Short mmCIF file of C-alpha atoms in Angstrom, two decimals:
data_model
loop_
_atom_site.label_atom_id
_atom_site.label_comp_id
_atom_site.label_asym_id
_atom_site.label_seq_id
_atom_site.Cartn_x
_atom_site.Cartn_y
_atom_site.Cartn_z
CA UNK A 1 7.27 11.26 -21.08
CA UNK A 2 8.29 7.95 -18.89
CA UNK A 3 10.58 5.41 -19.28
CA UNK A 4 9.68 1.92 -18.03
CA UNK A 5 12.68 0.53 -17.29
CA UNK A 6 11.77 -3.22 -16.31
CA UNK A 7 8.58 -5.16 -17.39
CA UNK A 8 8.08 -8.84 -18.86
CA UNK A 9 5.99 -8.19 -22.35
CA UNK A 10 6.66 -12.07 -22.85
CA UNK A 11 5.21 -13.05 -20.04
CA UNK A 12 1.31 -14.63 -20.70
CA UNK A 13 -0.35 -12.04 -18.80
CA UNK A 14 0.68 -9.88 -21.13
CA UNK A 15 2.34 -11.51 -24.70
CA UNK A 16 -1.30 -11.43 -25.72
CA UNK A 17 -2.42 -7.79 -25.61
CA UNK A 18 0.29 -5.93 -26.68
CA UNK A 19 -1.66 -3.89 -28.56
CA UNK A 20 -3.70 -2.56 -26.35
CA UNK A 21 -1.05 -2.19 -23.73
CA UNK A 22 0.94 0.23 -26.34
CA UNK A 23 -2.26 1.85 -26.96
CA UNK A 24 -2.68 2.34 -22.95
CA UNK A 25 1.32 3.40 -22.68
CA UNK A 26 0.39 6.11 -25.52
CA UNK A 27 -2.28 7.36 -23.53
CA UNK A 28 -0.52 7.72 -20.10
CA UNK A 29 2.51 9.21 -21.84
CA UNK A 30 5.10 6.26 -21.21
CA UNK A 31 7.12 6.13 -24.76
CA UNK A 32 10.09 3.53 -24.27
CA UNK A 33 10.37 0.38 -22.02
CA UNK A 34 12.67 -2.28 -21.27
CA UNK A 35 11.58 -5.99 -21.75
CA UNK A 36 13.68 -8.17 -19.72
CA UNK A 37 14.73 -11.67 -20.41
CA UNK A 38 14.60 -14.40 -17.69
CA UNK A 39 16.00 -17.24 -19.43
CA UNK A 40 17.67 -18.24 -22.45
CA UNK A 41 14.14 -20.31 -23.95
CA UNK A 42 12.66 -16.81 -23.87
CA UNK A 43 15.45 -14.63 -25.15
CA UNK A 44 13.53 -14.83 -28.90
CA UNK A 45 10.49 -14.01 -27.68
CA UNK A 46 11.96 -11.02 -25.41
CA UNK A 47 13.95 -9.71 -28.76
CA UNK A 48 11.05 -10.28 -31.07
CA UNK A 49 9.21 -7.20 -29.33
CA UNK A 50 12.37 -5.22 -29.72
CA UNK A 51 12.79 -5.58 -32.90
CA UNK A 52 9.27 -4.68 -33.83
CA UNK A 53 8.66 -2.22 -31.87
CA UNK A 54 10.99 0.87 -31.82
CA UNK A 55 10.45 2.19 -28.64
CA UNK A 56 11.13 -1.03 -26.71
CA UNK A 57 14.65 -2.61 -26.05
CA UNK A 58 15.44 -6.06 -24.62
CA UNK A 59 18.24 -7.62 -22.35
CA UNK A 60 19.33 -11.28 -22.22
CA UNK A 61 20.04 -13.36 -19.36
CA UNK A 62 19.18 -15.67 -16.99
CA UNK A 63 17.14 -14.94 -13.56
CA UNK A 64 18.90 -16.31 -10.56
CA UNK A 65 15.17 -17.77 -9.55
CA UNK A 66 15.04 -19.93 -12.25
CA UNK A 67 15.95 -23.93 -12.11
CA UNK A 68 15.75 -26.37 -14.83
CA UNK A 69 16.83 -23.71 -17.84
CA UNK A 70 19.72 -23.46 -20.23
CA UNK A 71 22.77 -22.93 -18.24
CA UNK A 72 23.74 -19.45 -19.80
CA UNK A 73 27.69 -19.25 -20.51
CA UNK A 74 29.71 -16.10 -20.69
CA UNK A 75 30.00 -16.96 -24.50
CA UNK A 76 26.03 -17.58 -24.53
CA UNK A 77 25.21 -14.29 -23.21
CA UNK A 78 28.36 -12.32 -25.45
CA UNK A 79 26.22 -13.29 -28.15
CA UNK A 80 22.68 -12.33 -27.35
CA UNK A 81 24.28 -9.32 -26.18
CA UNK A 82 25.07 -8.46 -29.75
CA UNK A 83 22.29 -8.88 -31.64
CA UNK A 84 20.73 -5.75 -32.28
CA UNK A 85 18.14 -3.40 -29.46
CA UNK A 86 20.00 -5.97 -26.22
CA UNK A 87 20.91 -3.11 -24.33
CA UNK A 88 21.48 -5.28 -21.03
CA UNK A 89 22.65 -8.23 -19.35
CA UNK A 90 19.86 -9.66 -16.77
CA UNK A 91 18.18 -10.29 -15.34
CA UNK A 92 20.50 -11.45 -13.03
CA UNK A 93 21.44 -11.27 -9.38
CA UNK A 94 20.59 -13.62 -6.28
CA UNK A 95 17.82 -14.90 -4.31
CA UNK A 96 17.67 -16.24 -1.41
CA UNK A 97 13.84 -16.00 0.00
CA UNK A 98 12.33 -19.31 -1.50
CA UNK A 99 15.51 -21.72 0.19
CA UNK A 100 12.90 -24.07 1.30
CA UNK A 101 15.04 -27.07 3.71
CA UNK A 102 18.41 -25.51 1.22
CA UNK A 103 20.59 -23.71 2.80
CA UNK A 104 22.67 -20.49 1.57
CA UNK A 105 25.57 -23.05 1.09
CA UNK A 106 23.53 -24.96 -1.26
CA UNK A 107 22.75 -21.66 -3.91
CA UNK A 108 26.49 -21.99 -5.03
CA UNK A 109 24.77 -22.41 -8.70
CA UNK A 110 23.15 -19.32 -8.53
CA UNK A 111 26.15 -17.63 -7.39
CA UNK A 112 28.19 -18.94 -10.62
CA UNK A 113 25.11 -18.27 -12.46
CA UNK A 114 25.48 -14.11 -11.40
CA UNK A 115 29.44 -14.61 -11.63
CA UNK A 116 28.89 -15.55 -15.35
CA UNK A 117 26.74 -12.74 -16.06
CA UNK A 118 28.80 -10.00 -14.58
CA UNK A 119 31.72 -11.40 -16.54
CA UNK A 120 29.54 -10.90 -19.46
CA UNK A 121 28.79 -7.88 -18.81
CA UNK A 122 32.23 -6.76 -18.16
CA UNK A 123 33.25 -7.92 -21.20
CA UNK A 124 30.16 -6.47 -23.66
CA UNK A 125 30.01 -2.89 -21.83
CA UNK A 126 26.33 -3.47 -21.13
CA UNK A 127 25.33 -3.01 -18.22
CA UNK A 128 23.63 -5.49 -15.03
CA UNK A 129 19.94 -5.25 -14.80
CA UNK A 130 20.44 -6.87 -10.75
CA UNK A 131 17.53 -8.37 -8.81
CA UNK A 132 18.64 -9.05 -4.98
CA UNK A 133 16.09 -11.09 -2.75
CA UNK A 134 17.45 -11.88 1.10
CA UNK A 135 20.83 -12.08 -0.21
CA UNK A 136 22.31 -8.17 -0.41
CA UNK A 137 25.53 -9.25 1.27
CA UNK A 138 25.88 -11.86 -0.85
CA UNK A 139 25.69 -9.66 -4.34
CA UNK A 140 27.29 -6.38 -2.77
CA UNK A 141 30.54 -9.38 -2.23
CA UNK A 142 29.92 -10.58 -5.83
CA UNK A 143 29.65 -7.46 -7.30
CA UNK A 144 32.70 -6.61 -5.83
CA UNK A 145 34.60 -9.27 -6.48
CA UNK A 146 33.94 -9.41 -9.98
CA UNK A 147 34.48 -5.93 -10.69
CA UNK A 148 30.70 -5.19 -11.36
CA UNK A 149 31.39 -1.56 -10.89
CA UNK A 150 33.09 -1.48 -14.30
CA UNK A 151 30.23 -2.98 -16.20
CA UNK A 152 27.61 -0.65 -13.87
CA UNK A 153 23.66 -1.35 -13.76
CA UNK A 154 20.56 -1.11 -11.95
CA UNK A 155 19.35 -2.59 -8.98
CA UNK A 156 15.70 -3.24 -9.92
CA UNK A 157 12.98 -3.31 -8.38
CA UNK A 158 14.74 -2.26 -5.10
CA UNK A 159 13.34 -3.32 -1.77
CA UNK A 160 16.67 -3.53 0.48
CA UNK A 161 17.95 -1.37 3.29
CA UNK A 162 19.16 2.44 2.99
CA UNK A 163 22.89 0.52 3.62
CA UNK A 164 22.86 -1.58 0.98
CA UNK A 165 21.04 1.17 -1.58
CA UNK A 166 23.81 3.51 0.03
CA UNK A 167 26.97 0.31 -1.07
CA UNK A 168 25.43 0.33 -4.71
CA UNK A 169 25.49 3.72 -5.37
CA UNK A 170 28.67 3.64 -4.03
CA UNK A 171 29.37 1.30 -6.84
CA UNK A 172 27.99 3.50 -9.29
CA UNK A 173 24.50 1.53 -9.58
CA UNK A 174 21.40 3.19 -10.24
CA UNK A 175 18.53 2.28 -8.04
CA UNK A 176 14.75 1.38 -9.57
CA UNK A 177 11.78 1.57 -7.65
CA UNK A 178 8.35 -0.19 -8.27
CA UNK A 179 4.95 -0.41 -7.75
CA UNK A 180 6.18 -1.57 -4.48
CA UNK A 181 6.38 2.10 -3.45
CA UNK A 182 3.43 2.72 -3.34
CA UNK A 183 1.98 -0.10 -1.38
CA UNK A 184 1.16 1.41 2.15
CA UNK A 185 3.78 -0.96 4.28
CA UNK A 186 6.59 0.67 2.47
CA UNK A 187 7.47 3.61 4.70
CA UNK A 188 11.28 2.21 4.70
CA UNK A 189 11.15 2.16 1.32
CA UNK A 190 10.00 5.29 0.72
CA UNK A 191 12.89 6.62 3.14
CA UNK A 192 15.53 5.57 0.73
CA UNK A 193 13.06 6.88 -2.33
CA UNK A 194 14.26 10.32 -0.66
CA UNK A 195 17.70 10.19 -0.80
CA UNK A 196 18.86 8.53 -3.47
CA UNK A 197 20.49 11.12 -6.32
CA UNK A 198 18.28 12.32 -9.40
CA UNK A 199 21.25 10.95 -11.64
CA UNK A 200 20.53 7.19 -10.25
CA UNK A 201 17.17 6.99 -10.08
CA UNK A 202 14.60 4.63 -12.31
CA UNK A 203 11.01 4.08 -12.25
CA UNK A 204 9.66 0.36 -13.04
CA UNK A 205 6.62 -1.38 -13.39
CA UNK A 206 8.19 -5.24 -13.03
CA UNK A 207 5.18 -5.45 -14.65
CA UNK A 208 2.82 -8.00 -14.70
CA UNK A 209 3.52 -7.89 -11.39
CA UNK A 210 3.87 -5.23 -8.69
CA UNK A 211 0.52 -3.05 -9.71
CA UNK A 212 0.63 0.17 -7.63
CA UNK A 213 -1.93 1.60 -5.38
CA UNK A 214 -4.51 2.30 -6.63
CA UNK A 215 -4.32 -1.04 -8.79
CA UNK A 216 -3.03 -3.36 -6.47
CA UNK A 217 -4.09 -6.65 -6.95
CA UNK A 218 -4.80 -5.97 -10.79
CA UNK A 219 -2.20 -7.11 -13.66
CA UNK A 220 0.38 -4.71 -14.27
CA UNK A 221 1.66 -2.96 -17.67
CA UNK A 222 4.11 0.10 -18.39
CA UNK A 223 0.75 2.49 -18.12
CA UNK A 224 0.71 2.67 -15.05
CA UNK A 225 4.36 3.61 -14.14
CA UNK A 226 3.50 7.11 -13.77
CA UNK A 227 2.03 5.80 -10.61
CA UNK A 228 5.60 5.37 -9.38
CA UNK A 229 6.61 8.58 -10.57
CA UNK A 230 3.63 10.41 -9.04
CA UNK A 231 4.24 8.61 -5.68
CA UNK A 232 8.53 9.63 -5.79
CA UNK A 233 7.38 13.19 -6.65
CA UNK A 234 5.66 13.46 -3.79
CA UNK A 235 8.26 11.94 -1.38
CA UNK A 236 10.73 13.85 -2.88
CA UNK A 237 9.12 17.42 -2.95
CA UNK A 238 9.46 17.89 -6.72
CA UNK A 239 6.83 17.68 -9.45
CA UNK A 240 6.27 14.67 -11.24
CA UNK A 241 7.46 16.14 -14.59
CA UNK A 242 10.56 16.54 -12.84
CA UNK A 243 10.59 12.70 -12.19
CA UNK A 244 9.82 11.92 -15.55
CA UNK A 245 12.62 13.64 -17.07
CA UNK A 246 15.25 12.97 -14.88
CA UNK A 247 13.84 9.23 -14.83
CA UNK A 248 13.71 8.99 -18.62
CA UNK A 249 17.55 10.55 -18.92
CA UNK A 250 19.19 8.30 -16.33
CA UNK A 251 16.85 5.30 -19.03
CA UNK A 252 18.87 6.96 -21.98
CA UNK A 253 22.17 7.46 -19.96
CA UNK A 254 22.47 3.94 -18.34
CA UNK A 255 21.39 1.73 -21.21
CA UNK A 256 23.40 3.95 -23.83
CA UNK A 257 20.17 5.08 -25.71
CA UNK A 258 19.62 8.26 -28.16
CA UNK A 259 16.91 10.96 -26.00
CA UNK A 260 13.71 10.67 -27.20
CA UNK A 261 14.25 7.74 -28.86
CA UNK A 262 11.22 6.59 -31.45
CA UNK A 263 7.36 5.95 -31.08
CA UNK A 264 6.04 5.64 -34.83
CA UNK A 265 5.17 2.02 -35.40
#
């Protein structure tokens, strides 16, 4: 069985079918996922699905991308936190690749914005979900400074160097890899796919994004994370069951769930 640890459910492409995306998880043998919440306006619709379906969980927070949202306090996010089936704080992190005429100096909101959720994090013992876009010195610092390593987390959706994947583990991070594995410009990527410990390793769709080869292009959904397993396997010499299970433990280990945890409704 696979564990999806990262995909937007609420997210249009998808809200709509999830039915038939369950139906298509059943078939390719993916039983739990993770729906992560990327602003405070959506954290109902991102808990909904967790709370009626019991093999998906739900984080709150606030992605570092978005502008013009609720302005999540540590307070704010301590309380979405504890609502039942929020298993993690995030998404969360820095980005720095759409700066447009901005400079770095002029992101200092979206470093208080990550501050804020690390401290919240801290403070609820759940861990970061972390996404890191053309600012991996920048988080690394943060993470540091803030004492991230004592809340712990993933670095999703990872697409930095084998240094910085190298600092967070360091840390005590696991490292998630997508779709973006796959994709046949990702030989550095795959290099750190090789060395990075079976303990702190994820699989992720980021779904509806991120479809892997051979369904690039296409809208993405937790079926087809296998795809990421199949494509690790075979960079790192094992068998894909042996993925999946060490994948799907690390899920259960990091985000403090029971093995196995349900499929019946």
């Amino acid at each position: 069985m696979y564990a999806d640890s990262h995909c937007h459910l609420s997210f249009p492409e998808l809200h709509g079918r999830i039915d038939a995306i369950r139906a298509a998880m059943a078939a390719a043998h993916v039983d739990r996922a993770l729906v992560i919440c990327t602003t405070l306006e959506e954290f109902d619709t991102v808990h909904a699905l967790a709370l009626r379906y019991d093999n998906f969980w739900a984080s709150a927070g606030v992605h570092p991308d978005n502008e013009g949202v609720r302005e999540p306090s540590v307070d704010d996010l301590l309380a979405l936190a504890a609502r039942p089936r929020v298993v993690a704080i995030g998404e969360t992190g820095l980005d720095y690749y759409r700066l447009g005429e901005r400079t770095v100096a002029d992101m200092a909101w979206q470093r208080e914005r990550f501050r804020v959720h690390i401290r919240a994090a801290r403070a609820s013992g759940k861990p970061l979900v972390i996404h890191t876009r053309s600012a991996s010195a920048d988080t690394l610092a943060i993470l540091r400074e803030e004492g991230g390593d004592a809340a712990g987390g993933v670095f999703h959706c990872f697409t930095e160097t084998a240094e910085v994947a190298r600092a967070a583990l360091e840390m005590g991070f696991y490292i998630s890899f997508s779709g973006i594995v796959t994709f046949r410009n990702a030989d550095d990527l795959r290099a750190v796919a090789r060395f990075v410990p079976d303990d702190r390793l994820l699989i992720e769709t980021d779904s509806p994004y991120l479809a892997p080869v051979p369904h690039r292009g296409k809208v993405n959904d937790p079926s087809l994370v296998p795809h990421v397993a199949a494509r690790l396997a075979a960079e790192r010499g094992v068998s894909v069951e042996h993925v999946a299970a060490v994948t799907s433990a690390n899920f259960e280990r990091l985000f403090g769930l029971p093995a196995h945890a349900g499929v019946t409704r």
